[in-house]
Amino acid sequence: MPEKPDLKGNWTSEGNTHLEPHFFRRSFSVDVAQKVATLYLAGPGTATVYINGKHVAHYQMSPEVNIDVGVNPEVNMGARVAAIDVTHALRPGKNLIAIEAVRGPEVGSSGNSRREVQLTAGRILAVKIVPAAEGVDAPPLLISDAQWKTSEKAADGWQDSGFDDSGWEPADSLGGVESSMEFFQWNGDGGMYAWPGYDGISPFLAHFKLAPVALLPAFSGSGTLENEQALTSPGSGAEFTVSAASEPVSPTRPPQIILDFGREVAGRLEIDSDSDQAADIDLQYGESEGEALNGPWLGMTPVHVAPHATAYGPKSAFRYALLRFERGSNLRFRSIQLDGIYYPVKYQGFFQSSDEKLNRMWMVGAYTAHLCMQDDIWDAPKRDRGRWMGDLDVSGRTIEDVFDDHFLMEETLDRLIGEAPVTHHVDGIAGYSAFWITGEAEYYRHTGSRQHLEKVHERLVQLLRYMETELDGRKLYANTTKVPPYVDWSPDLDGDTPEARRATQFEFYAGFRDGIYLLRELGDTRNADAFQKTADDMRAAAQKYLLGNSGSFGTRWQTNAYAVLSDVADPSQYDAIWRNALSSVGHIPYNALIITPYYNYYVISAMAKMGHRAEALDWIRQYWGGMIDEGATSFWEGYDPSWYKQDFHLSLQADDTTGYQTSLAHGWSSGVTPWIMEQILGIQPRSAGFGEVDIRPDLLDLAWAQGGEPAPRGILKVSMRRENGYKTTVDLPEGTIARVSLPVSSPGESILVNGARQTGETAEDGKREVIVLKTAGHFEFESR
């Protein structure tokens, strides 16, 4: 139940403004006197509650204010829940509840959805009264719905039963707390774990249970701990027991344990009590041990566990969970484990090679993207837990190469661009508008989803027209909308700088290039031809105004890489770009001009496109392999091999800051996985739904490699090994024409294809021969 919104214009977040109170009233009936009743209230930053005219509770999220009801004041989760015992305030028959509320903290993004904005801007009020003790679920006596009355002004006595509220308006109901996917975005519902019965996931997601694999050294403090090993062996019959103080004690004295789940996980901690009394536990998550101990992103979250009940911590991503037992004696727990939340999708793509660490990198990249497949495809399951198109441009490639997902990809792409008409950049970032188009094109080439392409046709045209308004008379990106460009978390690439504008020009050109391709696929030649003129002018302007005297587009890796990938750079300029910029990749002991794993995918892809795959693989082993060496079980939001190792998480940099808030599972960091598919297996679809595909396997320094990628009509498999030259196999599904490029020792050399000698098309200055396969089947090649 939100504040009364302005129904005119767009839904936008406004920061923590409009902090004037809003007033709510609701009459309800209770059949009989209640032995126990608990009021749950979520959403506001400040609330004062009256029942039948009597003050029941007041709380405020700010830790500086004295409060009646303790709640978590941390700023990184919205819609936190207060639990209030109201047994004494209810009476049989008619009752009246009145609440004065001020909006809560803002989390996340402005978004496109009304529900999403109302939640993440802190404009909701969710209330229920349950005839049970705190932490126990039961059918409510009262629930927030459209039957409440609301006003922005209140006269004296507004909280009393006899007050005339006939002039108040009906409250605007957004539906149940779990009724929309939009309620689960941006960690807006992060604190709803304390709302009994709350699951908080979309119906297409699933749960799994996982016990911790290890315990870090425990601290018994002023209490005792017994049978800690039972936590790693649930169902063994033994129970973990804690004797804590019956009253709160010094924060340095309560017994505590730290659980290690062995890898990055997404979900919430599940605490299953077998005790006759309640327990109060302070919970801290960490993607690293350091974060759990010293700076958890969600702060310290209190969890109340009712007797013989199951309680949950907040949803997040973590590996470690620290539990501090603040109150309760002779506590027994059947289990304390992960209630995992995941998208049930099959790993169809695969990769194996003679390099075990490279195999590990491929799988960790796939797992990283999978962790981000939650209620839509998020940047990260810890932070920000929302849709970002730049992230999806990379993670979407991983998802298609491994999972061949349609539902979640289309949901996310559709919600990112929002409803027609398009009047703003995707995610409020100019380059992300371009990446929405390149991401849509990549999805179309992988799946051939004509239906989805037709669905977004109108908005694609509108987005391209909106992007045209950002160009000046020279057809250079000029930031006319005054939205600061963002390219990467790196000096001069985050903000309105000449370097960020130059890189955004290349991103825009790629967006127009792929947008024109999609429009021609739709048969919309009129718009395609019009945008082709704009694209040609943009490329010419980039060559005229942005090319340096040295023949490269400056010296920055990110800028030059995307000049190559966008096709703004001509192949004749590759040598200069390599010499002046990209040849230094992997050869700088400490790089002050940092680059994230996100843009590193574009860098290694540009290196491959210019014919420097071996150098790209060397950098992959330093960069993604460096994370593996440091213990990564999913790939990190920011990284440099030279960064401090002692407390690695504290040294990570991203999002204009350094420290534990940096995500250790970020979809934009999964680019090593599609790179391996594209450059080692060599699989690159060139038309809708793998109608045409280039297959250019390249072992580089590997002895062998094999793998497969899902296509609409089956798995396309490729393997290659060194054996008196090269032995290569390709399993081609139906409906695909493949151009298979194989290494040869001399130009024009014939290749054995299923035992028959065949001459193909000479390519790459005679170093390769291209064989065209037009039928499905299993093909064996021998080349020297």
Tab-separated table of C-alpha atoms in Angstrom, residues 393-551:
chain	number	residue	atom	x	y	z
A	393	ASP	CA	25.454	-7.515	-23.104
A	394	VAL	CA	28.171	-9.779	-21.685
A	395	SER	CA	26.232	-12.146	-19.422
A	396	GLY	CA	23.584	-12.606	-22.123
A	397	ARG	CA	26.221	-14.097	-24.424
A	398	THR	CA	27.265	-16.472	-21.654
A	399	ILE	CA	23.649	-17.427	-21.014
A	400	GLU	CA	22.940	-18.170	-24.661
A	401	ASP	CA	26.176	-20.124	-25.127
A	402	VAL	CA	25.522	-22.266	-22.053
A	403	PHE	CA	21.788	-22.326	-21.306
A	404	ASP	CA	19.962	-21.296	-24.501
A	405	ASP	CA	17.465	-19.425	-22.348
A	406	HIS	CA	14.527	-17.655	-23.990
A	407	PHE	CA	12.095	-16.757	-21.229
A	408	LEU	CA	14.340	-14.833	-18.868
A	409	MET	CA	16.346	-13.211	-21.656
A	410	GLU	CA	13.208	-11.894	-23.338
A	411	GLU	CA	11.687	-10.777	-20.039
A	412	THR	CA	14.807	-8.827	-19.169
A	413	LEU	CA	15.312	-7.240	-22.588
A	414	ASP	CA	11.659	-6.242	-22.702
A	415	ARG	CA	11.610	-4.682	-19.242
A	416	LEU	CA	14.917	-2.905	-19.798
A	417	ILE	CA	13.639	-0.887	-22.726
A	418	GLY	CA	10.271	-0.309	-21.061
A	419	GLU	CA	6.965	0.531	-22.675
A	420	ALA	CA	6.478	2.624	-25.807
A	421	PRO	CA	7.153	5.395	-26.471
A	422	VAL	CA	10.867	5.314	-25.674
A	423	THR	CA	11.728	8.679	-24.151
A	424	HIS	CA	14.949	7.959	-22.254
A	425	HIS	CA	18.126	5.909	-22.441
A	426	VAL	CA	18.100	2.315	-21.248
A	427	ASP	CA	19.111	2.405	-17.568
A	428	GLY	CA	19.663	6.133	-18.011
A	429	ILE	CA	23.022	5.481	-19.733
A	430	ALA	CA	23.586	6.429	-23.371
A	431	GLY	CA	25.905	3.534	-24.158
A	432	TYR	CA	23.477	1.078	-22.591
A	433	SER	CA	20.903	2.070	-25.192
A	434	ALA	CA	23.389	0.927	-27.816
A	435	PHE	CA	24.078	-2.255	-25.884
A	436	TRP	CA	20.358	-2.994	-25.693
A	437	ILE	CA	20.408	-3.155	-29.496
A	438	THR	CA	23.603	-5.216	-29.733
A	439	GLY	CA	22.240	-7.522	-27.040
A	440	GLU	CA	18.967	-7.911	-28.920
A	441	ALA	CA	20.870	-8.691	-32.130
A	442	GLU	CA	23.063	-11.273	-30.395
A	443	TYR	CA	19.993	-12.896	-28.877
A	444	TYR	CA	18.315	-13.010	-32.316
A	445	ARG	CA	21.360	-14.568	-33.962
A	446	HIS	CA	21.439	-17.260	-31.288
A	447	THR	CA	17.733	-18.051	-31.104
A	448	GLY	CA	16.065	-16.742	-34.237
A	449	SER	CA	13.201	-15.486	-32.048
A	450	ARG	CA	11.228	-13.621	-34.695
A	451	GLN	CA	8.271	-13.193	-32.361
A	452	HIS	CA	10.331	-11.268	-29.830
A	453	LEU	CA	11.933	-9.158	-32.542
A	454	GLU	CA	8.526	-8.190	-33.859
A	455	LYS	CA	7.394	-7.364	-30.326
A	456	VAL	CA	10.182	-4.808	-29.873
A	457	HIS	CA	10.155	-3.476	-33.450
A	458	GLU	CA	8.383	-0.200	-32.666
A	459	ARG	CA	10.533	0.493	-29.617
A	460	LEU	CA	13.726	-0.344	-31.517
A	461	VAL	CA	12.922	2.379	-34.031
A	462	GLN	CA	12.017	4.815	-31.256
A	463	LEU	CA	15.267	4.090	-29.414
A	464	LEU	CA	17.371	4.661	-32.536
A	465	ARG	CA	15.589	7.949	-33.144
A	466	TYR	CA	16.185	8.975	-29.563
A	467	MET	CA	19.872	8.104	-29.948
A	468	GLU	CA	20.006	10.322	-33.035
A	469	THR	CA	19.082	13.292	-30.854
A	470	GLU	CA	22.392	12.804	-28.996
A	471	LEU	CA	24.416	13.605	-32.148
A	472	ASP	CA	25.663	17.056	-33.107
A	473	GLY	CA	25.860	18.488	-36.613
A	474	ARG	CA	29.076	16.563	-37.258
A	475	LYS	CA	27.316	13.312	-36.268
A	476	LEU	CA	29.400	12.920	-33.140
A	477	TYR	CA	27.926	11.865	-29.815
A	478	ALA	CA	27.479	15.182	-27.973
A	479	ASN	CA	25.461	14.274	-24.856
A	480	THR	CA	22.614	16.628	-25.748
A	481	THR	CA	20.375	14.983	-23.122
A	482	LYS	CA	22.907	15.902	-20.396
A	483	VAL	CA	23.011	12.347	-19.060
A	484	PRO	CA	26.669	11.745	-18.121
A	485	PRO	CA	28.044	8.901	-20.254
A	486	TYR	CA	29.419	5.782	-18.650
A	487	VAL	CA	31.812	3.380	-20.333
A	488	ASP	CA	33.757	1.645	-17.559
A	489	TRP	CA	34.812	2.151	-13.932
A	490	SER	CA	38.064	3.755	-14.995
A	491	PRO	CA	39.492	7.286	-15.063
A	492	ASP	CA	37.970	9.478	-17.795
A	493	LEU	CA	35.506	6.741	-18.795
A	494	ASP	CA	32.908	7.467	-16.115
A	495	GLY	CA	31.456	10.933	-16.655
A	496	ASP	CA	31.195	13.494	-19.424
A	497	THR	CA	34.786	13.521	-20.650
A	498	PRO	CA	36.219	13.555	-24.196
A	499	GLU	CA	37.384	9.949	-23.717
A	500	ALA	CA	33.960	8.751	-22.556
A	501	ARG	CA	32.302	10.567	-25.481
A	502	ARG	CA	34.720	8.989	-27.943
A	503	ALA	CA	34.082	5.469	-26.633
A	504	THR	CA	30.314	6.127	-26.559
A	505	GLN	CA	30.507	7.142	-30.224
A	506	PHE	CA	31.803	3.661	-31.022
A	507	GLU	CA	29.141	2.011	-28.874
A	508	PHE	CA	26.486	4.076	-30.667
A	509	TYR	CA	27.792	3.040	-34.053
A	510	ALA	CA	27.622	-0.614	-33.056
A	511	GLY	CA	24.044	-0.034	-31.906
A	512	PHE	CA	23.080	1.523	-35.238
A	513	ARG	CA	24.915	-1.230	-37.167
A	514	ASP	CA	23.023	-3.985	-35.373
A	515	GLY	CA	19.763	-2.028	-35.329
A	516	ILE	CA	19.917	-1.728	-39.109
A	517	TYR	CA	20.536	-5.478	-39.357
A	518	LEU	CA	17.470	-6.204	-37.213
A	519	LEU	CA	15.284	-3.803	-39.170
A	520	ARG	CA	16.278	-5.437	-42.446
A	521	GLU	CA	15.439	-8.825	-40.928
A	522	LEU	CA	11.989	-7.390	-40.174
A	523	GLY	CA	11.630	-6.104	-43.727
A	524	ASP	CA	11.598	-2.491	-42.520
A	525	THR	CA	13.836	-1.174	-45.296
A	526	ARG	CA	12.550	2.396	-45.017
A	527	ASN	CA	13.800	2.859	-41.478
A	528	ALA	CA	16.887	0.729	-42.133
A	529	ASP	CA	17.916	2.928	-45.053
A	530	ALA	CA	17.339	6.111	-43.042
A	531	PHE	CA	19.428	4.909	-40.131
A	532	GLN	CA	22.106	3.613	-42.528
A	533	LYS	CA	22.745	7.222	-43.581
A	534	THR	CA	23.148	8.225	-39.933
A	535	ALA	CA	25.481	5.299	-39.266
A	536	ASP	CA	27.648	6.065	-42.300
A	537	ASP	CA	27.941	9.682	-41.189
A	538	MET	CA	28.828	8.586	-37.633
A	539	ARG	CA	31.627	6.330	-38.851
A	540	ALA	CA	33.001	9.003	-41.148
A	541	ALA	CA	32.885	11.550	-38.324
A	542	ALA	CA	34.722	9.181	-36.007
A	543	GLN	CA	37.458	8.650	-38.568
A	544	LYS	CA	37.743	12.394	-39.230
A	545	TYR	CA	37.557	13.805	-35.699
A	546	LEU	CA	38.432	11.010	-33.254
A	547	LEU	CA	41.383	9.257	-34.885
A	548	GLY	CA	44.740	10.284	-33.439
A	549	ASN	CA	47.813	11.246	-35.434
A	550	SER	CA	49.402	7.920	-34.514
A	551	GLY	CA	46.683	6.039	-36.377
